[in-house]
Every structure is written in C-alpha cells, then in structure tokens.
Amino acid sequence: MDWGALHTILGGVNKHSTSIGKIWLTVLFIFRIMILVVAAERVWGDEQDDFICNTLQPGCKNVCYDHFFPISHIRLWALQLIFVSTPALLVAMHVAYRRHEKKRQFRKGDQKCEYKDIEEIRRQRFHIEGSLWWTYTSSIFFRLVFEAVFMYAFYFMYDGFRMPRLMKCNAWPCPNTVDCFVSRPTEKTVFTIFMIAVSSICILLNVAELCYLLTKFFLRRSKKAGSTKHHPNHENKEETKQNEMNELISDSCQNTVIGFSS
Amino acid sequence: SWVFLCDLLSGVNAYSTGIGRIWVAVVFVFRLLVYVVAVENIWKYANDEFECDIRHPGCENVCFDHFFPISHISLLALQLIMVSTPSLLVVFHAAYREKKHHNQKLYKHLGELDGGLLCTYLISLILKTGFEIVFLVLFYNLYNGFQVPRIMKCDVRPCPKAVDCYISKPTEKIIFLSFLVASSCLCIVLYLSELSYLVFKYFIKCYLKRYIKKCQ
C-alpha cells in the first residue's frame, strides 16, 4: 500500500477528464509523487540524525529541531498531494453512480437503452456535461484552494522557500543561544524550489482547465439560446431526454400505485 | 505490508451501500495512505531519538517504557486493522451464500442487501463503531487526552532523581495524531449515518408491507 493505490484510483478518473486534466494527472504523478518518493528517503532520510547543535546539553537538539521544523517538508508535501488528489474522488464517485444507474436501466430491460451489453456500460466514457460538469468544476476549484493553502502554509512556516545552513536556537533546555546546523541545506533548497515550481505549474493547469470548462459552458448556453430563438418548435436533445425520463417516472409511479392498491 | 488490508477493503466495496463506499475511500486515502506515507516515518526512530538529561544506564529505556506503554504508531496500526476486520464477516457471509447457490453471483445489484446479509452488515457496522470508540477512549486515557508534550519529568527507578526527558518531533506527532483522530471521528459519523439509514429503510419496508396486507 503506497502511492500506487492512489494511482489506481485516479487512473480511473483520467478516462473522463479533459485533456488539460490528463496533463495535470501526468505532472502530478511523474513530477511530484515520484520526486517525493525519491527525495524523501535520499535527501530527508537523515533529517534529525544529522541535525546538529553546538551543545552537549541533552534534549536541546530535540527541542530546537521541533522548534524549526514543526512539520517536515516531505510530510507537508505528502499531505498536500493527498488533499489535492482527493477532489478527483468526487468525480470518480459521480461516474460510478451514473454507471450504476445505467446498469439498473439496462437490467430492467429498458427498450430505449442504447447499450448492447453490460460491458459496454463499464467501458463507456462519460462526457463532462450536466451534473457531472458541476462535480468536475467543483473538484478543480477545491484542488486550486488546497494547492494555494498548502503553498501559503509552507511559505508561512519556513519563512520563504530557502533552507538556511545555520539556525540560532535558545529554546529551553538549551543553556544559551546555540548554533544548529541543518544537514544538506542546498540539496533541500533545490528540491523545495523544484516542488514549488511544479506546484505552481499545477495551479496554472487547474486555472486553464477551469477557464476552458467555463468557456465551453457559456458557449453551449449561447448556442442553445440561439437555436431556440431561431427554431422554437424544435425540441433539443436534452429536452427529449428529460421528457423520456418524465415518462419513465410517471410509468413507474402508476405501477407502484397499482401494486399498492391490489 | 498493508496489501492484505487493501484487498479486503476492495472486496468489501462490492457489498457496500453508498455511504459504505465513502467510508472505504476515507479509510484508504485519509487513514491508510497517510499512515504508510507519513506516520510510519515520523515514529520510526522514536526510541533512539528519545533523550533524557542523565547518563545513568537504563534510565532512558525505563522512562520511555513508562511514558509509552504502547507506542502511538502501534495503537494506530491496531486500530486500522480492528476497524477493517468486521467487514470480513460480510465478505465471508456473501461468499458462503454464493457457494450455496452453486456459485451463482448473488448480488448483481451492488448494495442491495436483504435478510441475513443485512443482519451481518449491521452487526459489522456496530462492531466497527465499537472498536473505533474503544480505541479513541484508550488513546485518550493512555496519553492524557492526545497530548505529546515536548518535555516530560521521569523519576522511575533506576533514574536517581526526577530527570527531564525529551521526545523527538512532538509538534509533527500532534499534527498527524489530530488528523488521524479527526478521520476516526469522521468514520464514526459515517457508521452511524449508514446504520440509521439501513434501519430506517428496513422499518419503512416492513411498515409498507404491513400496510399493503391491511389494505388487502
């Protein structure tokens, strides 16, 4: 159990994403999760062991380390990646719910059902429209919020993105202001800047995807308004579907009432 | 390795209601994944990095054992395992019934539980809720309310006097403990919602059946 399980879950969502969404997912897995896994052990592995303070006072090192690193970089990134990936689960759940409804219709023997077998439903790719559009757009919005919050939290906690070589600490029980030295500060700074840069790219991709979805939505609406204006007697595809659904509901209601009364 | 638990949870998914599936997702992402990716590493060297302000041999060991009779991470792992295990009841019961019906797939409709399987599912929910609450209470009592102090005073023999002992990374430990406790509480809310939903659905069904019989 590791990031592979997350990959499996999110891989399913990939099928129903836009092209920008697919690029985002690739960037997430290759440039963030893989780098985190590689950097975590190699660069931050000896984090506390090689954090050295210029004192022999027992406990001073522990307290100073805790003071300067309330939460380690790699764990903050791990949490960020988990939170940023979670909104995609909403989309996965919505898609699964839609599939479940279609399978139910198929089993009922719905003549208007356009599938030949149940496997086709499983393989079907849903277009991002209707309620799925709202779920997808909300998931992108939450992703943006989480990315921004974590980046700000990182900046706030570590006073910027640079890892200093030397830190001065005078927390109790250190007897005076002692010098503490971080292990591999330059390498850590390089990885930090890399992760922040990729995080910014992901934010840009999310913003682009959001703009794309909104543009598509407004264009579709104006097209619909335009076509209804010119051809008021034409029912469009969605209205036809809604009418069919209304028929189905009224049929099933009638059957239920008949069932109860008999 | 947590692969077995992953497989178990994936298997449970097939027989769960909608809320049950949300629970599986919460456990996977917010508890199991966070545990494996972050929590295990924080507590990896907890014993080595625990330091007391004394050179007397054995004092550190005894103090660590006094403050952490069972380490946070072991308790969290136990909690995860115990909370996922009642789902095995549902999986075994479903497998037994499928075998009884000559290996026909019993529940093609996901989440449609009835009769004996519904009973088993409800029992598993009650057990899960029980385990979660027991572990949270145990945690609260053992560690004085989810606290991880920076400095602790220890005067257990063979320490010659009250010595100061320092835990490593207390702030990080508090952050992740709070996160996991919050996920645990969320899971309890999900269990109770699912329990109420299933019980309510069952009573409505019974009441409607009785009402139809009365009308006839």
CSV table of C-alpha atoms in Angstrom, one decimal:
chain,number,residue,atom,x,y,z
A,1,MET,CA,0.0,0.0,0.0
A,2,ASP,CA,1.5,3.3,-1.1
A,3,TRP,CA,1.1,5.9,-3.8
A,4,GLY,CA,0.3,3.1,-6.3
A,5,ALA,CA,-3.2,2.6,-4.8
A,6,LEU,CA,-3.8,6.4,-5.3
A,7,HIS,CA,-2.6,6.0,-8.9
A,8,THR,CA,-5.1,3.2,-9.5
A,9,ILE,CA,-8.0,5.3,-8.1
A,10,LEU,CA,-7.1,8.4,-10.0
A,11,GLY,CA,-6.3,6.4,-13.2
A,12,GLY,CA,-10.0,5.6,-13.4
A,13,VAL,CA,-10.9,9.3,-13.4
A,14,ASN,CA,-8.4,10.0,-16.2
A,15,LYS,CA,-10.7,8.5,-18.7
A,16,HIS,CA,-13.4,11.1,-18.1
A,17,SER,CA,-11.1,14.1,-17.7
A,18,THR,CA,-10.4,16.8,-20.2
A,19,SER,CA,-7.0,16.9,-22.0
A,20,ILE,CA,-5.7,19.5,-19.5
A,21,GLY,CA,-6.9,17.3,-16.7
A,22,LYS,CA,-4.9,14.4,-18.1
A,23,ILE,CA,-1.8,16.5,-18.4
A,24,TRP,CA,-2.3,17.6,-14.8
A,25,LEU,CA,-2.5,14.0,-13.7
A,26,THR,CA,0.7,13.1,-15.5
A,27,VAL,CA,2.5,16.1,-14.0
A,28,LEU,CA,1.2,15.1,-10.6
A,29,PHE,CA,2.5,11.5,-10.8
A,30,ILE,CA,5.7,12.0,-12.5
A,31,PHE,CA,7.0,15.3,-11.2
A,32,ARG,CA,5.5,15.4,-7.8
A,33,ILE,CA,4.8,11.9,-6.4
A,34,MET,CA,7.8,10.2,-7.9
A,35,ILE,CA,10.1,13.0,-6.9
A,36,LEU,CA,8.7,13.0,-3.4
A,37,VAL,CA,9.3,9.2,-3.1
A,38,VAL,CA,12.9,9.6,-4.4
A,39,ALA,CA,13.7,12.7,-2.4
A,40,ALA,CA,12.0,11.5,0.8
A,41,GLU,CA,14.5,8.8,1.6
A,42,ARG,CA,17.6,10.2,0.0
A,43,VAL,CA,17.6,13.8,1.0
A,44,TRP,CA,15.4,14.0,4.1
A,45,GLY,CA,16.1,10.5,5.4
A,46,ASP,CA,18.8,11.6,7.8
A,47,GLU,CA,16.9,14.7,8.8
A,48,GLN,CA,17.1,14.6,12.5
A,49,ASP,CA,20.1,12.4,13.0
A,50,ASP,CA,22.3,14.9,11.2
A,51,PHE,CA,20.7,18.0,12.6
A,52,ILE,CA,23.5,19.1,15.0
A,53,CYS,CA,23.5,21.8,17.6
A,54,ASN,CA,26.6,23.2,19.1
A,55,THR,CA,25.9,22.0,22.6
A,56,LEU,CA,26.1,18.8,24.6
A,57,GLN,CA,23.0,19.6,26.7
A,58,PRO,CA,20.7,16.6,26.3
A,59,GLY,CA,17.3,17.5,24.8
A,60,CYS,CA,18.5,20.8,23.3
A,61,LYS,CA,18.7,19.2,19.8
A,62,ASN,CA,15.2,17.7,20.0
A,63,VAL,CA,13.6,20.9,21.2
A,64,CYS,CA,15.4,23.0,18.6
A,65,TYR,CA,14.6,20.6,15.8
A,66,ASP,CA,10.9,20.7,16.8
A,67,HIS,CA,11.0,24.5,17.0
A,68,PHE,CA,12.4,25.0,13.5
A,69,PHE,CA,10.5,22.1,11.8
A,70,PRO,CA,7.0,21.8,13.3
A,71,ILE,CA,6.2,19.5,10.3
A,72,SER,CA,8.8,18.2,8.0
A,73,HIS,CA,8.9,19.3,4.3
A,74,ILE,CA,8.3,15.9,2.9
A,75,ARG,CA,5.3,15.2,5.1
A,76,LEU,CA,3.8,18.5,4.3
A,77,TRP,CA,4.1,17.7,0.6
A,78,ALA,CA,2.7,14.3,1.2
A,79,LEU,CA,-0.3,15.8,2.9
A,80,GLN,CA,-0.6,18.4,0.1
A,81,LEU,CA,-0.6,15.7,-2.6
A,82,ILE,CA,-3.2,13.6,-0.7
A,83,PHE,CA,-5.5,16.6,-0.3
A,84,VAL,CA,-5.0,17.8,-3.9
A,85,SER,CA,-5.8,14.3,-5.3
A,86,THR,CA,-8.9,13.8,-3.1
A,87,PRO,CA,-11.4,16.0,-5.1
A,88,ALA,CA,-10.9,13.7,-8.1
A,89,LEU,CA,-12.5,11.0,-5.9
A,90,LEU,CA,-15.8,13.1,-6.1
A,91,VAL,CA,-15.7,12.8,-9.8
A,92,ALA,CA,-14.9,9.0,-9.6
A,93,MET,CA,-17.9,8.6,-7.2
A,94,HIS,CA,-20.2,10.5,-9.5
A,95,VAL,CA,-19.2,8.5,-12.6
A,96,ALA,CA,-19.7,5.3,-10.6
A,97,TYR,CA,-23.1,6.4,-9.6
A,98,ARG,CA,-24.1,7.2,-13.2
A,99,ARG,CA,-22.8,3.8,-14.3
A,100,HIS,CA,-24.8,2.1,-11.6
A,101,GLU,CA,-28.0,3.9,-12.8
A,102,LYS,CA,-27.4,2.9,-16.4
A,103,LYS,CA,-26.8,-0.7,-15.4
A,104,ARG,CA,-30.1,-0.6,-13.5
A,105,GLN,CA,-31.9,0.7,-16.5
A,106,PHE,CA,-30.2,-2.0,-18.7
A,107,ARG,CA,-31.3,-4.8,-16.3
A,108,LYS,CA,-34.8,-3.5,-16.2
A,109,GLY,CA,-34.9,-4.2,-20.0
A,110,ASP,CA,-35.4,-0.6,-20.9
A,111,GLN,CA,-36.1,-0.6,-24.7
A,112,LYS,CA,-34.8,2.8,-25.1
A,113,CYS,CA,-31.5,1.8,-23.6
A,114,GLU,CA,-28.7,2.2,-26.2
A,115,TYR,CA,-26.3,-0.4,-24.9
A,116,LYS,CA,-25.8,-4.0,-26.2
A,117,ASP,CA,-24.3,-5.4,-23.1
A,118,ILE,CA,-23.3,-4.5,-19.6
A,119,GLU,CA,-19.6,-4.5,-20.5
A,120,GLU,CA,-20.3,-1.6,-22.8
A,121,ILE,CA,-21.6,0.5,-19.9
A,122,ARG,CA,-18.5,-0.4,-17.9
A,123,ARG,CA,-16.2,0.8,-20.8
A,124,GLN,CA,-18.2,3.9,-21.6
A,125,ARG,CA,-16.7,7.3,-21.3
A,126,PHE,CA,-19.0,10.0,-19.9
A,127,HIS,CA,-18.9,13.5,-21.4
A,128,ILE,CA,-18.5,16.3,-18.9
A,129,GLU,CA,-21.9,17.8,-19.1
A,130,GLY,CA,-24.9,18.3,-16.8
A,131,SER,CA,-24.4,17.5,-13.2
A,132,LEU,CA,-21.0,15.9,-13.9
A,133,TRP,CA,-19.9,19.3,-15.2
A,134,TRP,CA,-20.7,20.8,-11.8
A,135,THR,CA,-18.9,18.0,-9.9
A,136,TYR,CA,-15.9,18.2,-12.1
A,137,THR,CA,-15.7,22.0,-11.9
A,138,SER,CA,-16.1,21.9,-8.1
A,139,SER,CA,-13.3,19.3,-7.9
A,140,ILE,CA,-11.0,21.6,-9.8
A,141,PHE,CA,-11.9,24.6,-7.6
A,142,PHE,CA,-11.2,22.6,-4.4
A,143,ARG,CA,-7.9,21.5,-5.9
A,144,LEU,CA,-6.9,25.1,-6.5
A,145,VAL,CA,-7.9,26.0,-3.0
A,146,PHE,CA,-5.9,23.2,-1.4
A,147,GLU,CA,-2.8,23.9,-3.5
A,148,ALA,CA,-2.9,27.6,-2.6
A,149,VAL,CA,-3.5,26.9,1.1
A,150,PHE,CA,-0.6,24.5,1.3
A,151,MET,CA,1.8,26.7,-0.6
A,152,TYR,CA,0.9,29.6,1.7
A,153,ALA,CA,1.3,27.4,4.8
A,154,PHE,CA,4.7,26.3,3.6
A,155,TYR,CA,5.8,29.9,3.0
A,156,PHE,CA,4.5,30.9,6.4
A,157,MET,CA,6.0,28.1,8.3
A,158,TYR,CA,9.5,28.2,6.8
A,159,ASP,CA,9.8,31.9,6.2
A,160,GLY,CA,10.2,31.5,2.4
A,161,PHE,CA,11.5,28.6,0.4
A,162,ARG,CA,15.1,28.6,1.3
A,163,MET,CA,16.7,26.2,3.8
A,164,PRO,CA,19.3,28.0,5.8
A,165,ARG,CA,22.5,26.3,6.8
A,166,LEU,CA,22.6,27.7,10.3
A,167,MET,CA,19.9,28.5,12.7
A,168,LYS,CA,20.1,30.1,16.1
A,169,CYS,CA,18.1,28.4,18.9
A,170,ASN,CA,17.6,29.5,22.5
A,171,ALA,CA,14.6,27.3,23.5
A,172,TRP,CA,14.7,25.7,26.9
A,173,PRO,CA,16.7,23.5,28.0
A,174,CYS,CA,19.4,25.0,25.7
A,175,PRO,CA,21.6,26.9,28.2
A,176,ASN,CA,22.1,29.8,25.8
A,177,THR,CA,21.6,30.8,22.1
A,178,VAL,CA,23.2,27.8,20.3
A,179,ASP,CA,24.1,27.3,16.7
A,180,CYS,CA,22.2,24.5,15.0
A,181,PHE,CA,23.2,23.1,11.6
A,182,VAL,CA,20.8,21.5,9.1
A,183,SER,CA,22.0,18.6,7.0
A,184,ARG,CA,22.2,19.1,3.2
A,185,PRO,CA,20.6,22.5,3.1
A,186,THR,CA,21.5,23.2,-0.6
A,187,GLU,CA,20.1,19.9,-1.8
A,188,LYS,CA,16.9,20.5,0.2
A,189,THR,CA,16.6,24.0,-1.2
A,190,VAL,CA,16.9,22.7,-4.7
A,191,PHE,CA,14.2,20.1,-4.2
A,192,THR,CA,12.0,22.6,-2.4
A,193,ILE,CA,12.2,25.1,-5.3
A,194,PHE,CA,11.5,22.3,-7.8
A,195,MET,CA,8.4,21.1,-5.9
A,196,ILE,CA,7.1,24.7,-5.5
A,197,ALA,CA,7.7,25.3,-9.3
A,198,VAL,CA,5.8,22.1,-10.2
A,199,SER,CA,3.0,23.0,-7.7
A,200,SER,CA,2.7,26.4,-9.5
A,201,ILE,CA,2.5,24.7,-12.9
A,202,CYS,CA,-0.3,22.5,-11.5
A,203,ILE,CA,-2.1,25.6,-10.3
A,204,LEU,CA,-1.8,27.2,-13.8
A,205,LEU,CA,-3.1,24.0,-15.4
A,206,ASN,CA,-6.0,23.9,-13.0
A,207,VAL,CA,-6.8,27.6,-13.8
A,208,ALA,CA,-6.6,26.9,-17.5
A,209,GLU,CA,-8.9,23.9,-17.2
A,210,LEU,CA,-11.4,25.9,-15.2
A,211,CYS,CA,-11.4,28.7,-17.8
A,212,TYR,CA,-11.8,26.1,-20.5
A,213,LEU,CA,-14.8,24.5,-18.8
A,214,LEU,CA,-16.4,27.8,-18.1
A,215,THR,CA,-15.9,29.0,-21.7
A,216,LYS,CA,-17.4,25.7,-23.0
A,217,PHE,CA,-20.3,26.1,-20.7
A,218,PHE,CA,-21.1,29.7,-21.8
A,219,LEU,CA,-20.6,28.9,-25.5
A,220,ARG,CA,-23.0,25.9,-25.2
A,221,ARG,CA,-25.6,28.1,-23.5
A,222,SER,CA,-25.4,30.8,-26.1
A,223,LYS,CA,-25.7,28.2,-28.9
A,224,LYS,CA,-28.8,26.7,-27.2
A,225,ALA,CA,-30.4,30.2,-26.7
A,226,GLY,CA,-29.6,31.0,-30.3
A,227,SER,CA,-31.1,27.7,-31.7
A,228,THR,CA,-34.2,28.0,-29.5
A,229,LYS,CA,-34.7,31.6,-30.8
A,230,HIS,CA,-34.5,30.5,-34.5
A,231,HIS,CA,-36.3,27.2,-34.1
A,232,PRO,CA,-38.7,27.4,-31.3
A,233,ASN,CA,-40.7,24.3,-32.3
A,234,HIS,CA,-37.6,22.1,-32.2
A,235,GLU,CA,-37.0,20.1,-29.1
A,236,ASN,CA,-33.3,19.8,-28.5
A,237,LYS,CA,-31.6,16.6,-27.4
A,238,GLU,CA,-31.7,17.3,-23.6
A,239,GLU,CA,-35.3,18.3,-23.6
A,240,THR,CA,-36.1,15.0,-25.4
A,241,LYS,CA,-34.2,13.1,-22.7
A,242,GLN,CA,-36.0,14.9,-19.9
A,243,ASN,CA,-39.3,14.1,-21.5
A,244,GLU,CA,-38.4,10.4,-21.7
A,245,MET,CA,-37.3,10.4,-18.0
A,246,ASN,CA,-40.6,12.1,-17.1
A,247,GLU,CA,-42.4,9.3,-18.9
A,248,LEU,CA,-40.4,6.6,-17.1
A,249,ILE,CA,-41.1,8.2,-13.7
A,250,SER,CA,-44.8,8.5,-14.3
A,251,ASP,CA,-45.0,4.9,-15.6
A,252,SER,CA,-43.2,3.6,-12.5
A,253,CYS,CA,-45.4,5.7,-10.2
A,254,GLN,CA,-48.5,4.3,-11.8
A,255,ASN,CA,-47.2,0.7,-11.4
A,256,THR,CA,-46.4,1.4,-7.7
A,257,VAL,CA,-49.9,2.8,-7.1
A,258,ILE,CA,-51.5,-0.2,-8.8
A,259,GLY,CA,-49.3,-2.6,-6.8
A,260,PHE,CA,-50.2,-1.0,-3.5
A,261,SER,CA,-53.9,-0.9,-4.2
A,262,SER,CA,-54.1,-4.5,-5.4
B,1,SER,CA,2.7,-4.8,4.4
B,2,TRP,CA,-0.8,-3.4,4.1
B,3,VAL,CA,-1.6,-5.1,0.8
B,4,PHE,CA,-3.9,-7.6,2.5
B,5,LEU,CA,-6.0,-4.8,4.1
B,6,CYS,CA,-6.2,-3.1,0.7
B,7,ASP,CA,-7.5,-6.2,-0.9
B,8,LEU,CA,-10.0,-6.7,1.9
B,9,LEU,CA,-11.4,-3.2,1.6
B,10,SER,CA,-11.7,-3.5,-2.2
B,11,GLY,CA,-13.6,-6.8,-1.7
B,12,VAL,CA,-15.9,-5.1,0.8
B,13,ASN,CA,-16.7,-2.4,-1.7
B,14,ALA,CA,-18.8,-4.7,-3.8
B,15,TYR,CA,-21.3,-5.3,-1.0
B,16,SER,CA,-21.5,-1.8,0.5
B,17,THR,CA,-24.1,0.9,0.3
B,18,GLY,CA,-23.2,4.3,-1.0
B,19,ILE,CA,-22.1,5.5,2.5
B,20,GLY,CA,-20.1,2.3,2.9
B,21,ARG,CA,-18.1,3.2,-0.2
B,22,ILE,CA,-17.4,6.7,1.1
B,23,TRP,CA,-16.1,5.0,4.2
B,24,VAL,CA,-13.8,2.8,2.2
B,25,ALA,CA,-12.5,5.9,0.3
B,26,VAL,CA,-11.9,7.8,3.6
B,27,VAL,CA,-10.1,4.8,5.2
B,28,PHE,CA,-7.9,4.3,2.1
B,29,VAL,CA,-7.0,7.9,1.5
B,30,PHE,CA,-7.1,9.7,4.8
B,31,ARG,CA,-6.0,6.9,7.2
B,32,LEU,CA,-4.1,4.1,5.4
B,33,LEU,CA,-2.3,6.2,2.9
B,34,VAL,CA,-1.4,8.9,5.5
B,35,TYR,CA,-0.3,6.2,7.9
B,36,VAL,CA,2.0,4.5,5.4
B,37,VAL,CA,3.4,7.6,3.7
B,38,ALA,CA,3.9,9.9,6.7
B,39,VAL,CA,3.1,8.5,10.1
B,40,GLU,CA,5.4,5.4,9.9
B,41,ASN,CA,8.4,7.6,9.2
B,42,ILE,CA,7.7,10.0,12.0
B,43,TRP,CA,7.7,7.3,14.6
B,44,LYS,CA,10.4,5.2,13.0
B,45,TYR,CA,13.2,6.2,15.4
B,46,ALA,CA,11.1,7.3,18.3
B,47,ASN,CA,13.0,5.2,20.8
B,48,ASP,CA,16.5,6.2,19.5
B,49,GLU,CA,15.6,9.9,19.5
B,50,PHE,CA,14.1,9.9,22.9
B,51,GLU,CA,16.6,11.6,25.2
B,52,CYS,CA,16.8,12.1,28.9
B,53,ASP,CA,19.1,14.5,30.7
B,54,ILE,CA,21.1,11.8,32.5
B,55,ARG,CA,23.8,9.4,31.7
B,56,HIS,CA,22.7,6.6,34.1
B,57,PRO,CA,22.4,3.4,32.1
B,58,GLY,CA,18.9,2.1,31.7
B,59,CYS,CA,17.2,5.3,32.8
B,60,GLU,CA,16.2,6.3,29.3
B,61,ASN,CA,14.8,2.9,28.5
B,62,VAL,CA,12.7,2.7,31.6
B,63,CYS,CA,11.4,6.3,31.1
B,64,PHE,CA,10.4,5.6,27.5
B,65,ASP,CA,8.6,2.5,28.6
B,66,HIS,CA,6.9,4.4,31.4
B,67,PHE,CA,5.6,7.1,29.1
B,68,PHE,CA,4.8,4.9,26.1
B,69,PRO,CA,3.5,1.5,27.3
B,70,ILE,CA,2.3,1.1,23.8
B,71,SER,CA,3.6,3.5,21.2
B,72,HIS,CA,1.2,5.7,19.2
B,73,ILE,CA,2.0,4.1,16.0
B,74,SER,CA,1.3,0.5,17.2
B,75,LEU,CA,-2.0,1.7,18.6
B,76,LEU,CA,-2.9,3.4,15.3
B,77,ALA,CA,-2.0,0.3,13.3
B,78,LEU,CA,-4.1,-2.0,15.6
B,79,GLN,CA,-7.0,0.4,15.3
B,80,LEU,CA,-6.8,0.3,11.5
B,81,ILE,CA,-6.7,-3.5,11.5
B,82,MET,CA,-9.5,-4.0,14.0
B,83,VAL,CA,-11.8,-1.5,12.3
B,84,SER,CA,-11.4,-3.1,8.9
B,85,THR,CA,-11.8,-6.7,10.2
B,86,PRO,CA,-15.7,-6.7,10.8
B,87,SER,CA,-16.0,-6.2,7.0
B,88,LEU,CA,-14.6,-9.8,6.7
B,89,LEU,CA,-17.9,-11.0,8.2
B,90,VAL,CA,-19.8,-9.6,5.3
B,91,VAL,CA,-17.4,-10.9,2.7
B,92,PHE,CA,-17.5,-14.4,4.2
B,93,HIS,CA,-21.3,-14.5,4.5
B,94,ALA,CA,-21.7,-13.3,0.9
B,95,ALA,CA,-19.2,-15.9,-0.3
B,96,TYR,CA,-20.9,-18.7,1.7
B,97,ARG,CA,-24.3,-17.8,0.2
B,98,GLU,CA,-22.9,-17.6,-3.3
B,99,LYS,CA,-21.4,-21.1,-2.8
B,100,LYS,CA,-24.7,-22.4,-1.5
B,101,HIS,CA,-26.4,-21.2,-4.6
B,102,HIS,CA,-24.0,-23.1,-6.8
B,103,ASN,CA,-21.6,-20.3,-7.4
B,104,GLN,CA,-24.1,-18.0,-9.0
B,105,LYS,CA,-23.3,-14.4,-8.4
B,106,LEU,CA,-25.8,-13.4,-5.7
B,107,TYR,CA,-25.8,-9.7,-5.7
B,108,LYS,CA,-25.5,-8.3,-9.1
B,109,HIS,CA,-27.1,-5.2,-7.8
B,110,LEU,CA,-24.5,-3.5,-5.7
B,111,GLY,CA,-25.6,-2.5,-2.3
B,112,GLU,CA,-28.9,-4.4,-2.3
B,113,LEU,CA,-28.8,-6.2,0.9
B,114,ASP,CA,-31.6,-8.2,2.5
B,115,GLY,CA,-32.3,-10.7,5.2
B,116,GLY,CA,-29.3,-12.5,6.7
B,117,LEU,CA,-26.7,-10.4,4.8
B,118,LEU,CA,-28.3,-7.2,6.0
B,119,CYS,CA,-28.1,-8.5,9.6
B,120,THR,CA,-24.4,-9.3,9.1
B,121,TYR,CA,-23.8,-5.9,7.6
B,122,LEU,CA,-25.5,-4.2,10.6
B,123,ILE,CA,-23.5,-6.3,13.1
B,124,SER,CA,-20.3,-5.4,11.3
B,125,LEU,CA,-21.2,-1.7,11.4
B,126,ILE,CA,-21.9,-1.9,15.2
B,127,LEU,CA,-18.6,-3.7,15.8
B,128,LYS,CA,-16.7,-1.1,13.7
B,129,THR,CA,-18.3,1.7,15.7
B,130,GLY,CA,-17.5,-0.1,19.0
B,131,PHE,CA,-13.8,-0.6,18.0
B,132,GLU,CA,-13.3,3.0,16.9
B,133,ILE,CA,-14.8,4.3,20.2
B,134,VAL,CA,-12.8,1.8,22.3
B,135,PHE,CA,-9.5,2.8,20.6
B,136,LEU,CA,-10.2,6.5,20.9
B,137,VAL,CA,-11.0,6.2,24.6
B,138,LEU,CA,-7.9,4.1,25.1
B,139,PHE,CA,-5.8,6.7,23.3
B,140,TYR,CA,-7.3,9.5,25.4
B,141,ASN,CA,-6.7,7.6,28.7
B,142,LEU,CA,-3.2,6.4,27.9
B,143,TYR,CA,-1.8,9.7,26.6
B,144,ASN,CA,-3.7,12.3,28.8
B,145,GLY,CA,-6.0,13.5,26.0
B,146,PHE,CA,-4.0,13.2,22.8
B,147,GLN,CA,-1.1,15.2,24.2
B,148,VAL,CA,2.5,14.9,23.1
B,149,PRO,CA,4.5,17.1,25.4
B,150,ARG,CA,8.0,18.3,24.5
B,151,ILE,CA,9.4,17.7,28.0
B,152,MET,CA,8.4,15.0,30.5
B,153,LYS,CA,9.6,14.6,34.0
B,154,CYS,CA,10.6,11.0,34.9
B,155,ASP,CA,11.5,9.6,38.3
B,156,VAL,CA,11.2,5.9,37.8
B,157,ARG,CA,14.0,3.6,39.1
B,158,PRO,CA,16.9,3.3,38.2
B,159,CYS,CA,16.8,7.1,37.5
B,160,PRO,CA,18.5,8.6,40.6
B,161,LYS,CA,16.2,11.7,40.6
B,162,ALA,CA,13.5,13.4,38.6
B,163,VAL,CA,15.0,13.8,35.1
B,164,ASP,CA,13.9,15.8,32.1
B,165,CYS,CA,13.1,13.6,29.1
B,166,TYR,CA,12.6,15.0,25.6
B,167,ILE,CA,10.6,13.4,22.8
B,168,SER,CA,11.6,13.9,19.2
B,169,LYS,CA,9.3,15.8,16.8
B,170,PRO,CA,6.4,16.4,19.3
B,171,THR,CA,4.6,19.1,17.1
B,172,GLU,CA,4.7,16.9,14.0
B,173,LYS,CA,3.3,14.0,16.0
B,174,ILE,CA,0.5,16.1,17.4
B,175,ILE,CA,-0.5,17.3,13.9
B,176,PHE,CA,-0.7,13.8,12.5
B,177,LEU,CA,-2.4,12.4,15.6
B,178,SER,CA,-5.0,15.1,15.4
B,179,PHE,CA,-5.5,14.4,11.7
B,180,LEU,CA,-6.0,10.6,12.3
B,181,VAL,CA,-8.2,11.2,15.3
B,182,ALA,CA,-10.4,13.5,13.2
B,183,SER,CA,-10.6,10.9,10.4
B,184,SER,CA,-11.6,8.3,13.0
B,185,CYS,CA,-14.4,10.6,14.2
B,186,LEU,CA,-15.5,11.1,10.6
B,187,CYS,CA,-15.6,7.4,10.2
B,188,ILE,CA,-17.8,7.1,13.4
B,189,VAL,CA,-20.2,9.7,11.9
B,190,LEU,CA,-20.3,7.6,8.6
B,191,TYR,CA,-21.1,4.4,10.5
B,192,LEU,CA,-23.9,6.0,12.5
B,193,SER,CA,-25.4,7.6,9.3
B,194,GLU,CA,-25.2,4.2,7.5
B,195,LEU,CA,-26.7,2.4,10.5
B,196,SER,CA,-29.6,4.9,10.8
B,197,TYR,CA,-30.2,4.8,7.0
B,198,LEU,CA,-30.4,1.0,6.8
B,199,VAL,CA,-32.5,0.6,9.9
B,200,PHE,CA,-34.9,3.4,8.7
B,201,LYS,CA,-35.1,1.8,5.2
B,202,TYR,CA,-35.9,-1.6,6.8
B,203,PHE,CA,-38.6,-0.3,9.0
B,204,ILE,CA,-40.2,1.6,6.1
B,205,LYS,CA,-40.2,-1.6,4.1
B,206,CYS,CA,-41.8,-3.6,6.9
B,207,TYR,CA,-44.3,-0.9,7.6
B,208,LEU,CA,-45.3,-0.7,3.9
B,209,LYS,CA,-45.7,-4.5,3.7
B,210,ARG,CA,-47.9,-4.5,6.7
B,211,TYR,CA,-49.9,-1.6,5.3
B,212,ILE,CA,-50.4,-3.4,2.0
B,213,LYS,CA,-51.5,-6.6,3.8
B,214,LYS,CA,-54.0,-4.5,5.9
B,215,CYS,CA,-55.4,-2.9,2.7
B,216,GLN,CA,-55.9,-6.4,1.2
